[in-house]
Coordinates of N, CA and C in Angstrom, one line a residue:
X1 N 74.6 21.4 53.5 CA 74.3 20.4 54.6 C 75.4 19.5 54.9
X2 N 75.8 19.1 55.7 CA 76.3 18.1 56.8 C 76.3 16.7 56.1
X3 N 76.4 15.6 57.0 CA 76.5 14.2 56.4 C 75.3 14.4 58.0
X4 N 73.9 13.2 57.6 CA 73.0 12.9 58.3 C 73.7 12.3 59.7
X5 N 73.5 12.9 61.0 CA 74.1 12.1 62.4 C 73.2 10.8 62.3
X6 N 73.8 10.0 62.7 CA 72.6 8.9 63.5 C 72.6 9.0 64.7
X7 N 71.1 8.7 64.9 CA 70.9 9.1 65.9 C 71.3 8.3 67.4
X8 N 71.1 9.4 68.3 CA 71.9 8.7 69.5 C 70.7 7.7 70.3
X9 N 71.5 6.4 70.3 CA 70.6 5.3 70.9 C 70.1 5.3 72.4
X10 N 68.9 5.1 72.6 CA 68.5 5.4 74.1 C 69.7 4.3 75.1
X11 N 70.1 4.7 75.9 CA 70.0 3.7 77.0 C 69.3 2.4 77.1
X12 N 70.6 1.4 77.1 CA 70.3 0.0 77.5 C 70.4 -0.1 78.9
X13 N 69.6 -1.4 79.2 CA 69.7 -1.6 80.8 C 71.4 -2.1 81.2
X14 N 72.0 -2.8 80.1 CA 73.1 -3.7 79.8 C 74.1 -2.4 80.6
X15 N 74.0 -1.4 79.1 CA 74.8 -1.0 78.8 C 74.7 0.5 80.5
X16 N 73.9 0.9 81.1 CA 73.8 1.7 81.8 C 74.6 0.9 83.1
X17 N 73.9 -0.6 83.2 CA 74.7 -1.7 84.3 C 75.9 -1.5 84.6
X18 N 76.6 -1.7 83.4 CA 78.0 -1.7 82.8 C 78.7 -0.5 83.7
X19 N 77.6 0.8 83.0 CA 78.5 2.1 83.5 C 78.7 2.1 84.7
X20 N 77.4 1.9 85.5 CA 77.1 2.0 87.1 C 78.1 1.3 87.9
X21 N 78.5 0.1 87.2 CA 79.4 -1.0 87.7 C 80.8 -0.3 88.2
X22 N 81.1 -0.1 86.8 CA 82.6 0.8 86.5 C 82.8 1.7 87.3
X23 N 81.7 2.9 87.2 CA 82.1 4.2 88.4 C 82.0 3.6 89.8
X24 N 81.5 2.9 90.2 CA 81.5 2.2 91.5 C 82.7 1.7 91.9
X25 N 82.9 0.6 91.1 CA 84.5 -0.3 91.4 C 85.5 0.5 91.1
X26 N 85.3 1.8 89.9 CA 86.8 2.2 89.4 C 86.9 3.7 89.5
X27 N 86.0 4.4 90.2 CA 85.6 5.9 89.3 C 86.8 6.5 90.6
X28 N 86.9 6.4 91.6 CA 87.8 6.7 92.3 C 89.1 6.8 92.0
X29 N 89.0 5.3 91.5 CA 91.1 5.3 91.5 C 91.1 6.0 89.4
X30 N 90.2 6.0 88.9 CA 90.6 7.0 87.5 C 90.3 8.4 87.9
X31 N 89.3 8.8 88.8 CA 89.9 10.1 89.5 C 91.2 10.4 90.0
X32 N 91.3 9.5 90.6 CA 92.8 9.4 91.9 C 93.8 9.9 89.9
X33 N 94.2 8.9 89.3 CA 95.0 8.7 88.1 C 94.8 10.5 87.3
X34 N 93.8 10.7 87.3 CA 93.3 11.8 86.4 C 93.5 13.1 87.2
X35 N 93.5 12.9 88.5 CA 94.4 14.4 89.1 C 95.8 14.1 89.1
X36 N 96.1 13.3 89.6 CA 98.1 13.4 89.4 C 97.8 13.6 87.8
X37 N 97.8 13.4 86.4 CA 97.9 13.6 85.5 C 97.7 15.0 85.5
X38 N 96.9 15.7 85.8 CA 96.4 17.3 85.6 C 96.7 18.8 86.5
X39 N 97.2 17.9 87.9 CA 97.3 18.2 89.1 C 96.3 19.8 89.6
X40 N 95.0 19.1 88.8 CA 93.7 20.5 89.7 C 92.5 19.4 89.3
X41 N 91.7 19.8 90.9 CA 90.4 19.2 90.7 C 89.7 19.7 89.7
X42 N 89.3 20.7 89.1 CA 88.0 20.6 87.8 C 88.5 19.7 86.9
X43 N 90.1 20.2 86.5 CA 90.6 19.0 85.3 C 90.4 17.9 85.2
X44 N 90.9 17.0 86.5 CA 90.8 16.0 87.0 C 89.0 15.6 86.5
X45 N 87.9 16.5 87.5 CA 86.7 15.9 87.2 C 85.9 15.6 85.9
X46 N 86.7 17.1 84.6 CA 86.4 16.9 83.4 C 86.8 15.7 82.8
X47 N 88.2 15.1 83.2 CA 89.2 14.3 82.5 C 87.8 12.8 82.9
X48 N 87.8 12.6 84.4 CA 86.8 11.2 84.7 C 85.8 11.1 84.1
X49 N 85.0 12.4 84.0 CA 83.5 12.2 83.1 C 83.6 12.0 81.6
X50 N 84.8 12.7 80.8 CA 84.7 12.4 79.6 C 85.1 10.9 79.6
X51 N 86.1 10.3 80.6 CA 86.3 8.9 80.3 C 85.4 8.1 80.8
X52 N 84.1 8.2 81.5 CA 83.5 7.4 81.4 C 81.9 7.6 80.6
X53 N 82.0 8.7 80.2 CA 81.1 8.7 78.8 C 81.7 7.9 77.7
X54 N 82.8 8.1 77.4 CA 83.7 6.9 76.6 C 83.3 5.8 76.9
X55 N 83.2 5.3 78.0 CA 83.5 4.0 78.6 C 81.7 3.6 78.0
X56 N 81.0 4.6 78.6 CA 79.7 4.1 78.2 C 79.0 4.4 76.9
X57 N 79.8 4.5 76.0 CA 79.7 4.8 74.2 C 80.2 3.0 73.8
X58 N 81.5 2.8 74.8 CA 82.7 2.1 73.9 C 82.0 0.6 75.3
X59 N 81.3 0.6 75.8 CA 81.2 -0.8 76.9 C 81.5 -1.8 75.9
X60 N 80.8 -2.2 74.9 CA 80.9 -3.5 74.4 C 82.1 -4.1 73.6
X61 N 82.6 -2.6 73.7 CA 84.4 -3.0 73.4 C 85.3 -3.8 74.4
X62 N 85.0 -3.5 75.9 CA 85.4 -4.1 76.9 C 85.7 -5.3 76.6
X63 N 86.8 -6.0 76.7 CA 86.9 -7.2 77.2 C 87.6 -8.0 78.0
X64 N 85.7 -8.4 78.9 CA 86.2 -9.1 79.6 C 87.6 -10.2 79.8
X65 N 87.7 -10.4 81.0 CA 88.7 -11.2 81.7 C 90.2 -10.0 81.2
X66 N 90.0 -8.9 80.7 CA 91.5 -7.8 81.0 C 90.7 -6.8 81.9
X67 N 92.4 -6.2 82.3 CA 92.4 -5.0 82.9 C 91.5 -3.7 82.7
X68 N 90.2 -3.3 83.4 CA 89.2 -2.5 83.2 C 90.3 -1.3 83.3
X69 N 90.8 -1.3 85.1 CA 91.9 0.0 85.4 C 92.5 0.1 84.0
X70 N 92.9 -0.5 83.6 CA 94.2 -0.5 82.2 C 93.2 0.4 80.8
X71 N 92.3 -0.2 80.3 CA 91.3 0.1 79.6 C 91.0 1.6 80.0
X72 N 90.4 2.1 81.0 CA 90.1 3.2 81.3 C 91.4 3.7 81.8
X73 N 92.2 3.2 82.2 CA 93.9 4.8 82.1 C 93.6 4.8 80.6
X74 N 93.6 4.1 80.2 CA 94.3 4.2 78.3 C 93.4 5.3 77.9
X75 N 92.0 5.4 78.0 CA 90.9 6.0 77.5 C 91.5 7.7 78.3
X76 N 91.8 7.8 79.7 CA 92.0 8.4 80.2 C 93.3 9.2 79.6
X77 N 94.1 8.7 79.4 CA 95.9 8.9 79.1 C 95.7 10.0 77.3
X78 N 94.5 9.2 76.7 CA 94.2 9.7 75.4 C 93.5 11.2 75.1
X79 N 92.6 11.3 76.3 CA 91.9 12.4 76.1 C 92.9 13.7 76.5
X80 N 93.7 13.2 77.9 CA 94.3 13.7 78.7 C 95.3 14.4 76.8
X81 N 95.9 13.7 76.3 CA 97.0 13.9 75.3 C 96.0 14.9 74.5
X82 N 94.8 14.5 74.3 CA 94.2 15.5 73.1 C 93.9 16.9 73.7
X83 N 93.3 17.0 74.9 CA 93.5 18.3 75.4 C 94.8 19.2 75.6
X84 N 96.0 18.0 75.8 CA 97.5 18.9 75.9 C 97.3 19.6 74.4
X85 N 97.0 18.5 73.4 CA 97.1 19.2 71.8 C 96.4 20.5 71.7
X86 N 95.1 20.2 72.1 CA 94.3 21.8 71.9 C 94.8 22.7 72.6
X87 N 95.1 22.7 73.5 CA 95.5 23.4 74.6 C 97.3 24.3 74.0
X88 N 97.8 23.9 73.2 CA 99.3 24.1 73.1 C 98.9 25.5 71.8
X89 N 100.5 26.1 72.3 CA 99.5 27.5 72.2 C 99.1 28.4 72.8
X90 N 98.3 28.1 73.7 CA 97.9 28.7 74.8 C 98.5 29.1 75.5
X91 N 98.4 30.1 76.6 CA 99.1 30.6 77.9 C 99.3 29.3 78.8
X92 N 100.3 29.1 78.9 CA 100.6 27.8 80.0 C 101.6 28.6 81.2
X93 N 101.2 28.0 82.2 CA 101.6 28.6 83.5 C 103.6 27.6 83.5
X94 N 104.5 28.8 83.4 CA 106.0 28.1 83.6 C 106.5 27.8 84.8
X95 N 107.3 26.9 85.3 CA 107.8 26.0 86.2 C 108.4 27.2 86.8
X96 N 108.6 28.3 87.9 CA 109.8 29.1 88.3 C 110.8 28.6 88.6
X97 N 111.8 29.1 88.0 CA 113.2 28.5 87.6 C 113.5 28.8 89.2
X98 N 114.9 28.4 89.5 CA 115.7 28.2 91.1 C 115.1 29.4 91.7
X99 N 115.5 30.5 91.3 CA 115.5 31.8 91.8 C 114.4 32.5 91.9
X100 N 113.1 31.8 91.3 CA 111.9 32.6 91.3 C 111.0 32.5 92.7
X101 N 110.5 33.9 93.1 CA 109.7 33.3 93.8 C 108.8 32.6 93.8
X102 N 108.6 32.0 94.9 CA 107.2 31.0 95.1 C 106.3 31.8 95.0
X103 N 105.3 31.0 95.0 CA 103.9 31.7 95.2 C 103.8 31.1 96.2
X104 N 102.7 32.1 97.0 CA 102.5 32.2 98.3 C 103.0 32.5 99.0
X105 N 104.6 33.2 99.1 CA 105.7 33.3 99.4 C 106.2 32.3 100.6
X106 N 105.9 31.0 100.2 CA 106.3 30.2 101.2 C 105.5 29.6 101.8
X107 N 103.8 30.2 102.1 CA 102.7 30.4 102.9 C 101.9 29.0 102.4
X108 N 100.9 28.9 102.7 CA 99.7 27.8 102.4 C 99.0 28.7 101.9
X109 N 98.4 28.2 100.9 CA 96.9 29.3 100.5 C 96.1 28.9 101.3
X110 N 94.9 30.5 101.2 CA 93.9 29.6 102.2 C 93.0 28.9 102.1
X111 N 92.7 28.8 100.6 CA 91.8 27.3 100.2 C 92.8 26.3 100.3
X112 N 92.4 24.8 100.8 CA 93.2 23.7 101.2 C 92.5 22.6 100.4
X113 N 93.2 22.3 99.2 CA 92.9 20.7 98.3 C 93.3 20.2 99.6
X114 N 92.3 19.1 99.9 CA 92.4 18.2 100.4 C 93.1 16.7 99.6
X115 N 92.7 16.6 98.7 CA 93.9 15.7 98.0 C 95.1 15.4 97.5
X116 N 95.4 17.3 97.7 CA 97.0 17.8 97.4 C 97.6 17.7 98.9
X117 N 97.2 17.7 100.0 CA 97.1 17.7 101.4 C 97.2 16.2 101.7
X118 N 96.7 15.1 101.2 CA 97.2 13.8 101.2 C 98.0 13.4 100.6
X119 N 98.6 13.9 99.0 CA 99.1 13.0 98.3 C 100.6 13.8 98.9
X120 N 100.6 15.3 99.9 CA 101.7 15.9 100.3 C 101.8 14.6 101.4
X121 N 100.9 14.9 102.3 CA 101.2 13.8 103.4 C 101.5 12.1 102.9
X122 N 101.3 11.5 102.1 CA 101.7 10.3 102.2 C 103.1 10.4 100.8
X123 N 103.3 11.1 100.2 CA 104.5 11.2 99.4 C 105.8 12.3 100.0
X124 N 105.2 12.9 100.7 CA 106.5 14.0 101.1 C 106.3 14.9 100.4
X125 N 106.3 16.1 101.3 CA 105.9 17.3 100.4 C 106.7 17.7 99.3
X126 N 108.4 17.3 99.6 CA 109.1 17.5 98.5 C 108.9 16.7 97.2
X127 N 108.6 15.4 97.6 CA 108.3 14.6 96.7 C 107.1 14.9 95.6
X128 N 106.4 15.0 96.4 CA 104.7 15.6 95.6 C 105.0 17.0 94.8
X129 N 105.9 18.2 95.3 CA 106.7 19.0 94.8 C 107.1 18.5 93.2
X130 N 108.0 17.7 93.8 CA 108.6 17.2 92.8 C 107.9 16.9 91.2
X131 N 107.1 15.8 91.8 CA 106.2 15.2 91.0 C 105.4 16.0 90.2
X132 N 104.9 17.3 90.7 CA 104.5 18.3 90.0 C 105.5 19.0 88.9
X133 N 106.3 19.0 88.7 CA 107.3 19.7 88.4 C 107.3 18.8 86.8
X134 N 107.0 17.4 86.9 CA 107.7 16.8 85.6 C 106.4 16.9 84.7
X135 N 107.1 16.8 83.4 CA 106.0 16.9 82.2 C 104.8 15.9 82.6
X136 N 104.0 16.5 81.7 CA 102.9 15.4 81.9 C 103.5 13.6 81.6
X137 N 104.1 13.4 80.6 CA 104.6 12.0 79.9 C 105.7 11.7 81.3
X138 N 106.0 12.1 81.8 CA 106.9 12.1 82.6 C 106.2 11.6 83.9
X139 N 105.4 12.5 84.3 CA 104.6 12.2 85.5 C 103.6 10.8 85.4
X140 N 103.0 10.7 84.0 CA 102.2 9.7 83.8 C 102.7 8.0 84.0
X141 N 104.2 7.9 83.6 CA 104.8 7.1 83.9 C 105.6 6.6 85.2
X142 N 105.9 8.0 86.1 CA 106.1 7.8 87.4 C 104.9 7.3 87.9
X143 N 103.6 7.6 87.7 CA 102.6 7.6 88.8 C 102.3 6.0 88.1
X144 N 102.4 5.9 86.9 CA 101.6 4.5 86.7 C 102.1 3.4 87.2
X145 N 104.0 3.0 87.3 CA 105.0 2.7 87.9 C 105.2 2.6 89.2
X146 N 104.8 3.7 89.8 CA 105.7 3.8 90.9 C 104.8 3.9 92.4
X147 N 103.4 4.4 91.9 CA 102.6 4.8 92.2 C 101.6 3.9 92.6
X148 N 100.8 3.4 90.8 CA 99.7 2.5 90.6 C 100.6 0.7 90.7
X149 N 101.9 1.0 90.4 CA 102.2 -0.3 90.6 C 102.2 -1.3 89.3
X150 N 102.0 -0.6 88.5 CA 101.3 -1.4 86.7 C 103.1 -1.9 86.3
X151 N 102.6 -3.1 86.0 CA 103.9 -3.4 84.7 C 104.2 -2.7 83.3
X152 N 105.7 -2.7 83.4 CA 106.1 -2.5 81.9 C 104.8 -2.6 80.8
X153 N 104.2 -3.5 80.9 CA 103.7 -3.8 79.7 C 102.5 -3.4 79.8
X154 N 101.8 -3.6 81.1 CA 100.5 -2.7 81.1 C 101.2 -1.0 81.0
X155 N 101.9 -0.7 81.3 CA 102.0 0.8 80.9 C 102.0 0.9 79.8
X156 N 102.4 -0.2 78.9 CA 103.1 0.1 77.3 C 101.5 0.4 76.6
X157 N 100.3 -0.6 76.9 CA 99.4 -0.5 76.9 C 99.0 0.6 77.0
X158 N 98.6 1.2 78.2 CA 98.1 2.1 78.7 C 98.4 3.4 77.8
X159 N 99.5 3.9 77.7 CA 100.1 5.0 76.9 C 100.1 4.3 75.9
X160 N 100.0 3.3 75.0 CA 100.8 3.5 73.6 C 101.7 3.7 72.7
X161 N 102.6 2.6 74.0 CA 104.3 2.6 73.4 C 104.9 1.1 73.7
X162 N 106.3 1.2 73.3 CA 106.9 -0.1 73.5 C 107.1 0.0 75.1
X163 N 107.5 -1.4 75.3 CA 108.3 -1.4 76.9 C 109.4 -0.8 76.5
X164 N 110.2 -0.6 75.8 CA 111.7 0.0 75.5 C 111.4 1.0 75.7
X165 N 110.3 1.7 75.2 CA 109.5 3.2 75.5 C 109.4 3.8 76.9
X166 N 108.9 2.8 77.6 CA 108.6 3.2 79.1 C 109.4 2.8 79.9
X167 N 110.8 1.8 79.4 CA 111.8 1.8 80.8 C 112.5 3.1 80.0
X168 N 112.8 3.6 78.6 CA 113.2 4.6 79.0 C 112.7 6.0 79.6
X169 N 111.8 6.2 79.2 CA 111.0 7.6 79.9 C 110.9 7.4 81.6
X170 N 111.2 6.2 81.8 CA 111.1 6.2 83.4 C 112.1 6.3 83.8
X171 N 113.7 5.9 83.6 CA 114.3 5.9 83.6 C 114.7 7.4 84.0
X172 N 114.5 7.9 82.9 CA 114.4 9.5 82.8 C 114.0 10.5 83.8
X173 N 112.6 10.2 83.6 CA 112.1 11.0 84.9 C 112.6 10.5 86.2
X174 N 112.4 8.8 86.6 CA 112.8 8.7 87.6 C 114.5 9.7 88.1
X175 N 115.0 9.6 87.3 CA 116.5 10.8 87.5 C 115.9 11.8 87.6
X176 N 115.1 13.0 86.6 CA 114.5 14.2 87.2 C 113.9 14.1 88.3
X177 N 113.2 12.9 88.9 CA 112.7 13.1 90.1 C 113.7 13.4 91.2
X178 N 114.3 12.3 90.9 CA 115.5 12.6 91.7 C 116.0 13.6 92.0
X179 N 116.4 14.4 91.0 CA 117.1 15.5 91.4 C 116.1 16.5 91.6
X180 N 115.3 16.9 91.6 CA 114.3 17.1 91.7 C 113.8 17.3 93.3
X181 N 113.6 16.4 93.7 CA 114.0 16.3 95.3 C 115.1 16.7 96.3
X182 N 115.8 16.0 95.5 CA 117.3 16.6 96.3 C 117.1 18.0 96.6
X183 N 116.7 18.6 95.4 CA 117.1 20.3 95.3 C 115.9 20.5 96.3
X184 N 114.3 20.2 96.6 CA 113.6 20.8 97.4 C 114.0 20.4 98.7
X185 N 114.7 19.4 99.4 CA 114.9 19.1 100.4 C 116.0 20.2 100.6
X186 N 117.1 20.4 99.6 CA 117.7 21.5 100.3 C 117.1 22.6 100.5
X187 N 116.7 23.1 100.2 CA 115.6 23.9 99.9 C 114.7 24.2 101.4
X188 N 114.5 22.9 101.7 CA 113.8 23.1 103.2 C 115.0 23.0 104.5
X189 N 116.1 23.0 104.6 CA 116.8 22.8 105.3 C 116.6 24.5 105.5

């Protein structure tokens, strides 16, 4: 036998308030954070719901007067990291090098993400290109930076590192992005 579970506590009115609050005010923009991190809708929707079952296990952790956004990337950023761990190993889909074909050969597919379809239109398709292209740690720091707009130190938060940590990883990618672009814009000429 096992070690006895305790048992799971019904629902408080508090604690359900709490959740209903959160997905209202925030469930969007940790969706919005949780597809750039995954770049596919189911991921993305798995990634929100486990973080706000989290959110509503861990409410009375919350504390008030900080950053909820902050609190839930971090929750988000963590799970996000534990599924790269399970996941590794596994068949992972590789970046085609210069020379490889595209997929689609150039074409649109004919299913259309509509939110790969905005984040093309309001970042540039090369850019959004791009942005797909960099590691997850890479990407997470562009988007929370450059993107969400968060400081050094709320990112240091959020991920779980120093600010030394995140000016350099941004640093970094910010240069992959870069070049990164360059090459799709040539690319479209």
């Amino acid at each position: 036998m096992g070690v006895p579970r305790k048992p799971i506590e019904p629902p408080t009115p508090e604690a359900s308030a709490f959740l209903e609050q959160a997905m209202d005010q925030y469930g969007k923009a940790t969706y919005n954070f949780a597809y750039r991190l995954t770049g596919n809708e189911a991921d993305a929707r798995d990634l929100t719901q486990d973080a706000f079952i989290r959110v509503y296990r861990a409410w009375r952790s919350f504390q008030p007067g900080t950053s909820f956004l902050s609190w839930i990337y971090r929750i988000v950023t963590n799970l996000y990291r534990d599924e790269l761990r399970r996941r590794k190993g596994r068949f992972q889909e590789e970046i085609p090098g210069d020379n490889a074909p595209q997929e689609f050969g150039g074409q649109r597919p004919l299913a259309v993400d509509p939110i790969e379809d905005y984040l093309s239109g309001q970042l540039g398709e090369p850019l959004a290109k791009a942005l797909a292209q960099l590691s997850p740690e890479q990407r997470q720091v562009v988007v929370l930076a450059d993107i969400e707009e968060y400081s050094y130190q709320e990112i240091a938060d959020i991920m779980g590192c120093s600010i030394g940590t995140v000016r350099s990883r941004l640093h970094r990618a910010r240069a992959l992005l870069r070049r990164l672009v360059t090459r799709a814009q040539q690319e479209q000429r």
